[in-house]
Short mmCIF file of C-alpha atoms in Angstrom, two decimals:
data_model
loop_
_atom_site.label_atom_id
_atom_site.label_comp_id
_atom_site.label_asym_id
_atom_site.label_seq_id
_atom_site.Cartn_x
_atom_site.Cartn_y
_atom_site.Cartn_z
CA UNK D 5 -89.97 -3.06 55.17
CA UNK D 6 -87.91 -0.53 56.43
CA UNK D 7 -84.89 -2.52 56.23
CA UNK D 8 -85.20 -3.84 52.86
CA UNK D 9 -85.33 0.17 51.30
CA UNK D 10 -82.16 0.77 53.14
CA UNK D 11 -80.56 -2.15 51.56
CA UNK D 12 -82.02 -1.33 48.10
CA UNK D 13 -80.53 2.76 49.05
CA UNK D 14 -77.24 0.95 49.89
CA UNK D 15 -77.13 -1.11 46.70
CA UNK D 16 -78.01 1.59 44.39
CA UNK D 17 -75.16 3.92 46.24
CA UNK D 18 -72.37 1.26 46.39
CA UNK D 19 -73.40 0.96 42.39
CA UNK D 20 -73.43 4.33 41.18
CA UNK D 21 -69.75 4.91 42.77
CA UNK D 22 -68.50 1.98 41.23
CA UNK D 23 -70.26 2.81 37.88
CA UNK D 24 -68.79 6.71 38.27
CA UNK D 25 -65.07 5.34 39.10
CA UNK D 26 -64.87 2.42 36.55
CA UNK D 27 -66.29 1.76 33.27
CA UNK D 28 -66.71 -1.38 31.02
CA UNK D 29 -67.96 -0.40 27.56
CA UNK D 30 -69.18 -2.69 24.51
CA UNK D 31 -69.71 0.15 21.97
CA UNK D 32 -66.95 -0.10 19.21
CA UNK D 33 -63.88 2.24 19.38
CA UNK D 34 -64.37 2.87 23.41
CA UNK D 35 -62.02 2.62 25.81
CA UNK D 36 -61.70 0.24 28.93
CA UNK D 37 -61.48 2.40 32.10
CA UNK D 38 -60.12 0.90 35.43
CA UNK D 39 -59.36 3.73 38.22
CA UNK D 40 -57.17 2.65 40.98
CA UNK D 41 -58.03 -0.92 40.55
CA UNK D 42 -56.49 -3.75 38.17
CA UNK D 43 -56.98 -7.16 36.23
CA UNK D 44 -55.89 -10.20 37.47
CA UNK D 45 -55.37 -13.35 34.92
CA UNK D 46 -55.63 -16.58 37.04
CA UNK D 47 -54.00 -19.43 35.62
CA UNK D 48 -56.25 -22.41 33.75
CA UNK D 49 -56.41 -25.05 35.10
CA UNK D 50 -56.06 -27.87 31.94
CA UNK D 51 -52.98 -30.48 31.26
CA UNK D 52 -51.79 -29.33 28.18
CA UNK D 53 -49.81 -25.73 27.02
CA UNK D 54 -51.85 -22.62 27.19
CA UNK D 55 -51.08 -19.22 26.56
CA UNK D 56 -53.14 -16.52 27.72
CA UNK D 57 -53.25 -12.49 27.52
CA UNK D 58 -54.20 -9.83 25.18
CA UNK D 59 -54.81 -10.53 21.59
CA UNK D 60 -54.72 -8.02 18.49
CA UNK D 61 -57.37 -8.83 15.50
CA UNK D 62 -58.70 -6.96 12.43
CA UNK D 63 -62.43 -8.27 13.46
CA UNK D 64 -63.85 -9.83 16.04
CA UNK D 65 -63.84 -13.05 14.15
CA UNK D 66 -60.03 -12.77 12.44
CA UNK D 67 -57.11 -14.67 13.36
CA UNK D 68 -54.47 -13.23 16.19
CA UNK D 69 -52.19 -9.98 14.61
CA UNK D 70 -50.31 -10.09 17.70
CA UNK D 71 -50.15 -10.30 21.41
CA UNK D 72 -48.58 -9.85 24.95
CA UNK D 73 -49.43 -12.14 28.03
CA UNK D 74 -48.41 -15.65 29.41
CA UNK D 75 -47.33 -18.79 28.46
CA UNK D 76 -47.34 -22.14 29.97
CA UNK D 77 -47.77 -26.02 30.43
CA UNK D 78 -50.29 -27.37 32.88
CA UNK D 79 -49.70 -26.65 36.12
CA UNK D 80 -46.14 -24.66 35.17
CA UNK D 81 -45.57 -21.56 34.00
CA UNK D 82 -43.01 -21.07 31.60
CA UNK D 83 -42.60 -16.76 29.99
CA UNK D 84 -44.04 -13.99 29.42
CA UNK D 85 -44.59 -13.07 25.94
CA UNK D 86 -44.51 -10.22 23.10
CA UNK D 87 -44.89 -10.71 19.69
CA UNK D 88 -46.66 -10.62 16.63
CA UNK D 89 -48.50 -13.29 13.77
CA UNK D 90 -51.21 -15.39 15.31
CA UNK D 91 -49.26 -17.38 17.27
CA UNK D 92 -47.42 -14.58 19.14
CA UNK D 93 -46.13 -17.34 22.19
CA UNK D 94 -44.66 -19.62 19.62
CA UNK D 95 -43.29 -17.48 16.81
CA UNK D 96 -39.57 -17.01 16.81
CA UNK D 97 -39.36 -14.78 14.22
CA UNK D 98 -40.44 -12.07 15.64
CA UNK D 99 -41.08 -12.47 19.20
CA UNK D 100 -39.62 -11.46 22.67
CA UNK D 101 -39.89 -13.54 25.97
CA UNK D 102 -39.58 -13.19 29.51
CA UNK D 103 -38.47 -16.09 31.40
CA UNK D 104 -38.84 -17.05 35.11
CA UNK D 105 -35.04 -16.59 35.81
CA UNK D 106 -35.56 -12.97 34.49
CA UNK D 107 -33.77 -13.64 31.10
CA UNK D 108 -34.76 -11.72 28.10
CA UNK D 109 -34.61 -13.64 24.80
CA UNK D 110 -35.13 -12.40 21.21
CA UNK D 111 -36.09 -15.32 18.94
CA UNK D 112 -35.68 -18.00 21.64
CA UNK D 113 -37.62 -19.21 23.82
CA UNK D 114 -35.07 -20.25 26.35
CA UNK D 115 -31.90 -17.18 26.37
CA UNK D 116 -28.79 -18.19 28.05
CA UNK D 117 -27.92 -14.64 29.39
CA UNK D 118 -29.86 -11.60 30.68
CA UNK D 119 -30.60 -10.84 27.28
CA UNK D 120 -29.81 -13.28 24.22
CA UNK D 121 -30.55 -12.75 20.21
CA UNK D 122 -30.68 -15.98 18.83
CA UNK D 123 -30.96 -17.00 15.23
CA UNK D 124 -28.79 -14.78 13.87
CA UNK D 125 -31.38 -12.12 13.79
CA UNK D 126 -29.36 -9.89 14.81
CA UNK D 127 -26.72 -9.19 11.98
CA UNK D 128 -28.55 -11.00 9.70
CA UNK D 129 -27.93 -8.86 6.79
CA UNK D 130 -23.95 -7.34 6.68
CA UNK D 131 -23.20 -4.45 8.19
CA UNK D 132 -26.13 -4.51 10.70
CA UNK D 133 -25.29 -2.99 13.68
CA UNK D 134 -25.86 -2.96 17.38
CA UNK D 135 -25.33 -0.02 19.58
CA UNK D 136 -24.62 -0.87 23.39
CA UNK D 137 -23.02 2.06 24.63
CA UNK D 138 -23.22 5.99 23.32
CA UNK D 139 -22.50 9.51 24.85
CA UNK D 140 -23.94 12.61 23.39
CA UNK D 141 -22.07 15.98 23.93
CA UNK D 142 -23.59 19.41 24.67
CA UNK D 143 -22.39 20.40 21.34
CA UNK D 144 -24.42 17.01 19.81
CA UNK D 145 -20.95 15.05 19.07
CA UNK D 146 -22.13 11.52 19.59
CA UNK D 147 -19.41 8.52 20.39
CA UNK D 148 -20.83 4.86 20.89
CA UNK D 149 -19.54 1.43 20.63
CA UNK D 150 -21.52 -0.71 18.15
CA UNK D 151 -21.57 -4.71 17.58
CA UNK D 152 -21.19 -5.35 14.27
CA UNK D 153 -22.03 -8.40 11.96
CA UNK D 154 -19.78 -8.00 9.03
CA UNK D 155 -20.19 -10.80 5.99
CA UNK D 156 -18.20 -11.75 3.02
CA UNK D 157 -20.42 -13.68 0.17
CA UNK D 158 -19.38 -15.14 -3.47
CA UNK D 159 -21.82 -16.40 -5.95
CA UNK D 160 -22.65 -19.17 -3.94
CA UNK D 161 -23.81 -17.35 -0.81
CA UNK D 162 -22.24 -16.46 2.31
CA UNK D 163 -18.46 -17.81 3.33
CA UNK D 164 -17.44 -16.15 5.96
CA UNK D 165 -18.62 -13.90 8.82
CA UNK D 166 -17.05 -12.34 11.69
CA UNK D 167 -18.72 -10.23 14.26
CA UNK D 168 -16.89 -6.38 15.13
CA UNK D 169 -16.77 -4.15 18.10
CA UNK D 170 -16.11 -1.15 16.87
CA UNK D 171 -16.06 2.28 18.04
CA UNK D 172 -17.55 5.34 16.05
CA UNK D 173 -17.61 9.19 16.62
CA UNK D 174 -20.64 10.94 14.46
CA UNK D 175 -20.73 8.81 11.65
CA UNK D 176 -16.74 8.59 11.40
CA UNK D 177 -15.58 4.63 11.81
CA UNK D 178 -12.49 4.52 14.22
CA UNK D 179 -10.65 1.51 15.87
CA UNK D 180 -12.57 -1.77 15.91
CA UNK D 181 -11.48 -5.31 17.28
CA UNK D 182 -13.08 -8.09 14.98
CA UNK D 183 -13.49 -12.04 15.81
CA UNK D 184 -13.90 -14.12 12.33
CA UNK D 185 -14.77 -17.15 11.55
CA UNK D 186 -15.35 -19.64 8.35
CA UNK D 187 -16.90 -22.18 7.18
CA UNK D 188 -14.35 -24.94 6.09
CA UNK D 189 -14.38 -24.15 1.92
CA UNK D 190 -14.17 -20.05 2.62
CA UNK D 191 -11.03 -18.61 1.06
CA UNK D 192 -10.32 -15.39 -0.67
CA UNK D 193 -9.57 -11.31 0.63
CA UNK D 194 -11.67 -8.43 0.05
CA UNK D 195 -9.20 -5.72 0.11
CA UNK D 196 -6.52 -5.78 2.76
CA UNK D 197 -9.38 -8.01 4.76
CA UNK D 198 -8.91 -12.01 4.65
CA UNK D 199 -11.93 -13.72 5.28
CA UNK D 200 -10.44 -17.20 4.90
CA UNK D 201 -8.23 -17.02 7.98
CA UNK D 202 -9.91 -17.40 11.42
CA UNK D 203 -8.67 -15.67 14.39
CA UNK D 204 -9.17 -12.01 15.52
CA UNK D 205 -8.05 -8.77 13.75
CA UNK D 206 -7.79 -5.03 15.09
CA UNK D 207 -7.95 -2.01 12.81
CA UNK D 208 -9.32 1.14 12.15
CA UNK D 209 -12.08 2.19 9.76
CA UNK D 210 -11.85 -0.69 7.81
CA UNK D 211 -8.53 -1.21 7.23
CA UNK D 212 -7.13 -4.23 8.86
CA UNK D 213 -3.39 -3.55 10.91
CA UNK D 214 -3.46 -6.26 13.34
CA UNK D 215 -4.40 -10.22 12.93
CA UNK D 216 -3.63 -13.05 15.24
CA UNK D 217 -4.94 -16.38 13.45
CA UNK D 218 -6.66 -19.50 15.02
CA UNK D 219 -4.63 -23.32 15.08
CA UNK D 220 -1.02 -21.79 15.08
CA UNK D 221 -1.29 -18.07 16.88
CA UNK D 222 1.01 -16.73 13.90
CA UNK D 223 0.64 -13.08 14.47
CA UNK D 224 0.77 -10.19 11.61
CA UNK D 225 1.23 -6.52 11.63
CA UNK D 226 0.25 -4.94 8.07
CA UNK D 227 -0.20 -8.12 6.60
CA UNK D 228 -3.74 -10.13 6.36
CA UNK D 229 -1.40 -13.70 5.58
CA UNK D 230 1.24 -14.07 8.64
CA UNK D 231 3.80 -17.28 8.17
CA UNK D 232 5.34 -17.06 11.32
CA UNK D 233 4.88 -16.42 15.12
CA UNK D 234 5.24 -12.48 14.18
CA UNK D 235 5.32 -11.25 10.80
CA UNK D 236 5.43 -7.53 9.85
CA UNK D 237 5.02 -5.94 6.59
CA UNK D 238 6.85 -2.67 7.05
CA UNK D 239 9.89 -1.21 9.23
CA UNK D 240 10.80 -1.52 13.30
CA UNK D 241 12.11 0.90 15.47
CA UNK D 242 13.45 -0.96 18.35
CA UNK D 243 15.89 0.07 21.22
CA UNK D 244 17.57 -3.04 21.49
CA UNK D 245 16.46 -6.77 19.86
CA UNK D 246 17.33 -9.78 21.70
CA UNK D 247 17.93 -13.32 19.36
CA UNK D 248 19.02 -16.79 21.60
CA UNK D 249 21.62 -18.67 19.20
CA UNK D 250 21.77 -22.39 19.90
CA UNK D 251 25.21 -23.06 18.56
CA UNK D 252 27.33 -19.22 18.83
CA UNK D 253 30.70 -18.65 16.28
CA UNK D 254 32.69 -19.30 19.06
CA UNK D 255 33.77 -22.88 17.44
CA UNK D 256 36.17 -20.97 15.15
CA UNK D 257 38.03 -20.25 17.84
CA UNK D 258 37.59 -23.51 19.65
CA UNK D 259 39.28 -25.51 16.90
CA UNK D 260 41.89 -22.96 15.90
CA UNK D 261 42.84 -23.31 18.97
CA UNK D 262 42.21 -26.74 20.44
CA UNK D 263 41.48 -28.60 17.49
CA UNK D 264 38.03 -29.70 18.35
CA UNK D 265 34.87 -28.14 19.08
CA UNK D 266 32.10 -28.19 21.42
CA UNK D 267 30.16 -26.32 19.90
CA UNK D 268 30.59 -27.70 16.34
CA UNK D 269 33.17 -30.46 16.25
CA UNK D 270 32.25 -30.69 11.93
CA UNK D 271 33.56 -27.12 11.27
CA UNK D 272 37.04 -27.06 9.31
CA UNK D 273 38.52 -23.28 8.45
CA UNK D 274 38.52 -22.75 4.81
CA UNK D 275 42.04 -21.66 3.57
CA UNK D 276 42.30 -18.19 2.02
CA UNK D 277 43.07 -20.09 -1.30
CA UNK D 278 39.57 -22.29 -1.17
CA UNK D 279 37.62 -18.97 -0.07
CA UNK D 280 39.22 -16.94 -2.94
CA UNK D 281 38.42 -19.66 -5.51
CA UNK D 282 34.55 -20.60 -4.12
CA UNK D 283 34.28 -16.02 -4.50
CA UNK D 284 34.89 -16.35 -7.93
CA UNK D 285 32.90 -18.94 -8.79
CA UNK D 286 30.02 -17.60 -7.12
CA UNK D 287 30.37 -13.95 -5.91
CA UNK D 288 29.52 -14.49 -2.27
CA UNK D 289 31.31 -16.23 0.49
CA UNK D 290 30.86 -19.73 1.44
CA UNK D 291 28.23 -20.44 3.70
CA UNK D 292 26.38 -16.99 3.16
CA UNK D 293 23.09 -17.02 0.70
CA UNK D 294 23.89 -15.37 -2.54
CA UNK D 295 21.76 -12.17 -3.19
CA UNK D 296 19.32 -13.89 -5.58
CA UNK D 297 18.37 -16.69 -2.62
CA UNK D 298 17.95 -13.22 -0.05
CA UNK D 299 15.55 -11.74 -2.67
CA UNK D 300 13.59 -14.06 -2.99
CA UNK D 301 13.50 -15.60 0.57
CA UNK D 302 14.48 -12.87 2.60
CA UNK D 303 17.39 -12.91 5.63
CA UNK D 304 17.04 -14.99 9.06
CA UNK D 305 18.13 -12.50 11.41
CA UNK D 306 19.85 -15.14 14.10
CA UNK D 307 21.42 -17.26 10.96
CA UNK D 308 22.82 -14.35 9.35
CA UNK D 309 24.13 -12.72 12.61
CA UNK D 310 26.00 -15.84 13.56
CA UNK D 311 27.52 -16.53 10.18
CA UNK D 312 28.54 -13.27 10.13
CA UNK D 313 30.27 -13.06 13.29
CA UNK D 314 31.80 -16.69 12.19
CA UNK D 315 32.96 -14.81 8.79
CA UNK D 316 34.67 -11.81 11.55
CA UNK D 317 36.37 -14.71 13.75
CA UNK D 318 37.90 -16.60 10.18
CA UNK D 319 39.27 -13.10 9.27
CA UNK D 320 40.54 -12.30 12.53
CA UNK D 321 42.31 -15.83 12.45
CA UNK D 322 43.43 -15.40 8.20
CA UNK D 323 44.99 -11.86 9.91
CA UNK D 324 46.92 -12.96 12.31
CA UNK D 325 47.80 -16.27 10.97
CA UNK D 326 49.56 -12.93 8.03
CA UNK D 327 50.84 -11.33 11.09
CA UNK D 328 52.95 -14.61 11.92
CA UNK D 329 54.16 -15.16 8.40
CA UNK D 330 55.25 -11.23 8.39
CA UNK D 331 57.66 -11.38 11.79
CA UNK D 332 58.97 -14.32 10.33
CA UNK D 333 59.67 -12.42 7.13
CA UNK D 334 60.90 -9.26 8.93
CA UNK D 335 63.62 -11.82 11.35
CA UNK D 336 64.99 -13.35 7.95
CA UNK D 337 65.94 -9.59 6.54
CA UNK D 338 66.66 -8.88 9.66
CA UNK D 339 69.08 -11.61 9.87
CA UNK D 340 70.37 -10.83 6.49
CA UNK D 341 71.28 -7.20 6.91
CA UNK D 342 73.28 -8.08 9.91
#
């Protein structure tokens, strides 16, 4: 008997502390106390998916609002979830899950990096922006770099989007580097910004400076529509610009000279006579593009160079070929005075 009112003593002792540390309420509105201690989910055991954790509801008897716990098939467990609706494992719209590997994906169930927004969810509407790096000063100037989802739309809905990395001091836009693509029927520029050109552009604000395009790696500096490997809309200041020349003046020479040409073996000097008759008819020398053609198509630099120095070397030969006919002119009165 003795022994069976210690063990009732013991019971009602071990109770009372466990009662006085932890407490598990059913009225409405109380809380769910556990002090030092902690709840472990074990895994069911059943064949198909199941996803189990802690569910949000209006009532007792309403559908899921939202929820955080686990998800998984039979035996295998598959992410942790976060989300909201009532079927916060399997909604993509809104949730967040944890995989295995330790990737974090936003809208997808299965991210392909440490963290992964799928869907276009993020940037879905233009202009949305990502931070990913910031510094606040003591003085509360703020810097950050921000991923940006820029769009272009017509009537028809969206043509075009490109995504921007752009840096920004307060709320001041400053340099960016931008990556665009198109679908296959976008054309048309909004402002100095092309949006039917794919490739990658650099800028600042939003004023576009710098744009290498996709397929043929033409390159343009001021201008949103390059047409060759480098085009520039504006001046260059240059110390020194280097052009390689395939076929050099040098065959004026050659077949003054030697009669033929390596270099060009077709070339024939024009007499003074057939260059003085070709400048009247059409007020420019042969061979050179007349000022309407330049206006209109603009100068290649090599081309124009070369003829150039081919127009120097046919006056330099005109010159002394009048050099020759004036010491024989200057030995025949010479001869005569004597």
């Amino acid at each position: 008997m003795k022994k069976i009112l210690m063990s009732l003593c013991s019971l009602l002792f071990i109770t009372t502390w466990v009662k006085a540390q932890n407490q598990y309420p059913t009225e409405k509105n109380s809380t769910l106390v556990i002090d030092g201690g902690a709840i472990e989910m074990i895994k069911p055991s059943m064949d198909g998916a199941w996803a189990k954790g802690l569910f949000y509801k209006q009532t007792l008897n309403s559908p899921i609002s939202a929820g955080i716990g686990a998800f998984g098939i039979g035996n295998d467990y598959h992410f942790l979830y976060f989300g909201i609706n009532s079927s916060p494992w399997d909604d993509l719209s809104t949730g967040m899950f944890l995989r295995e590997n330790g990737r974090l994906g936003i809208a997808t169930h299965n991210p392909i990096a440490k963290f992964d927004v799928s869907g276009g969810k993020l940037g879905q509407e233009k202009g949305s922006e990502l931070p990913i790096a910031a510094f606040t000063s003591s003085n509360a100037n703020q810097s950050k770099l921000i991923i940006k989802q820029m769009r272009w739309a017509n009537d028809n809905g969206w043509i075009s989007a490109s995504t921007r990395l752009q840096l920004v001091t307060d709320a001041t836009l400053q340099g960016y580097i931008e990556f665009n693509s198109i679908p296959p029927s976008g054309v048309g520029v909004s402002g100095n910004h092309r949006y039917d050109k794919v490739g990658i552009t650099m800028g600042c604000d939003n004023n576009e400076y710098f744009r290498m395009n996709h397929g043929n790696g033409f390159i343009g500096l001021g201008t949103n529509d390059p047409d060759e490997r480098l085009t520039v809309k504006g001046k260059i200041h240059a110390e020194e610009v280097k052009i390689d020349l395939q076929v050099p003046a040098d065959y004026v020479f050659q077949k003054y000279y030697t009669g033929r040409s390596s270099l060009k073996e077709e070339y024939k000097l024009p007499s003074l006579e057939e260059v003085e008759k070709y400048t009247r008819e059409n007020h420019h020398l042969p061979e050179i593009p007349s000022a309407k053609e330049i206006q209109e198509n603009g100068l290649q630099l090599g081309e124009m160079t070369n003829l150039l120095l081919q127009k120097i070397e046919e006056m330099t030969i005109y010159i002394i070929e009048q050099q020759k006919q004036i010491e024989q002119l200057k030995q025949i009165i010479d001869s005569q005075n004597k």
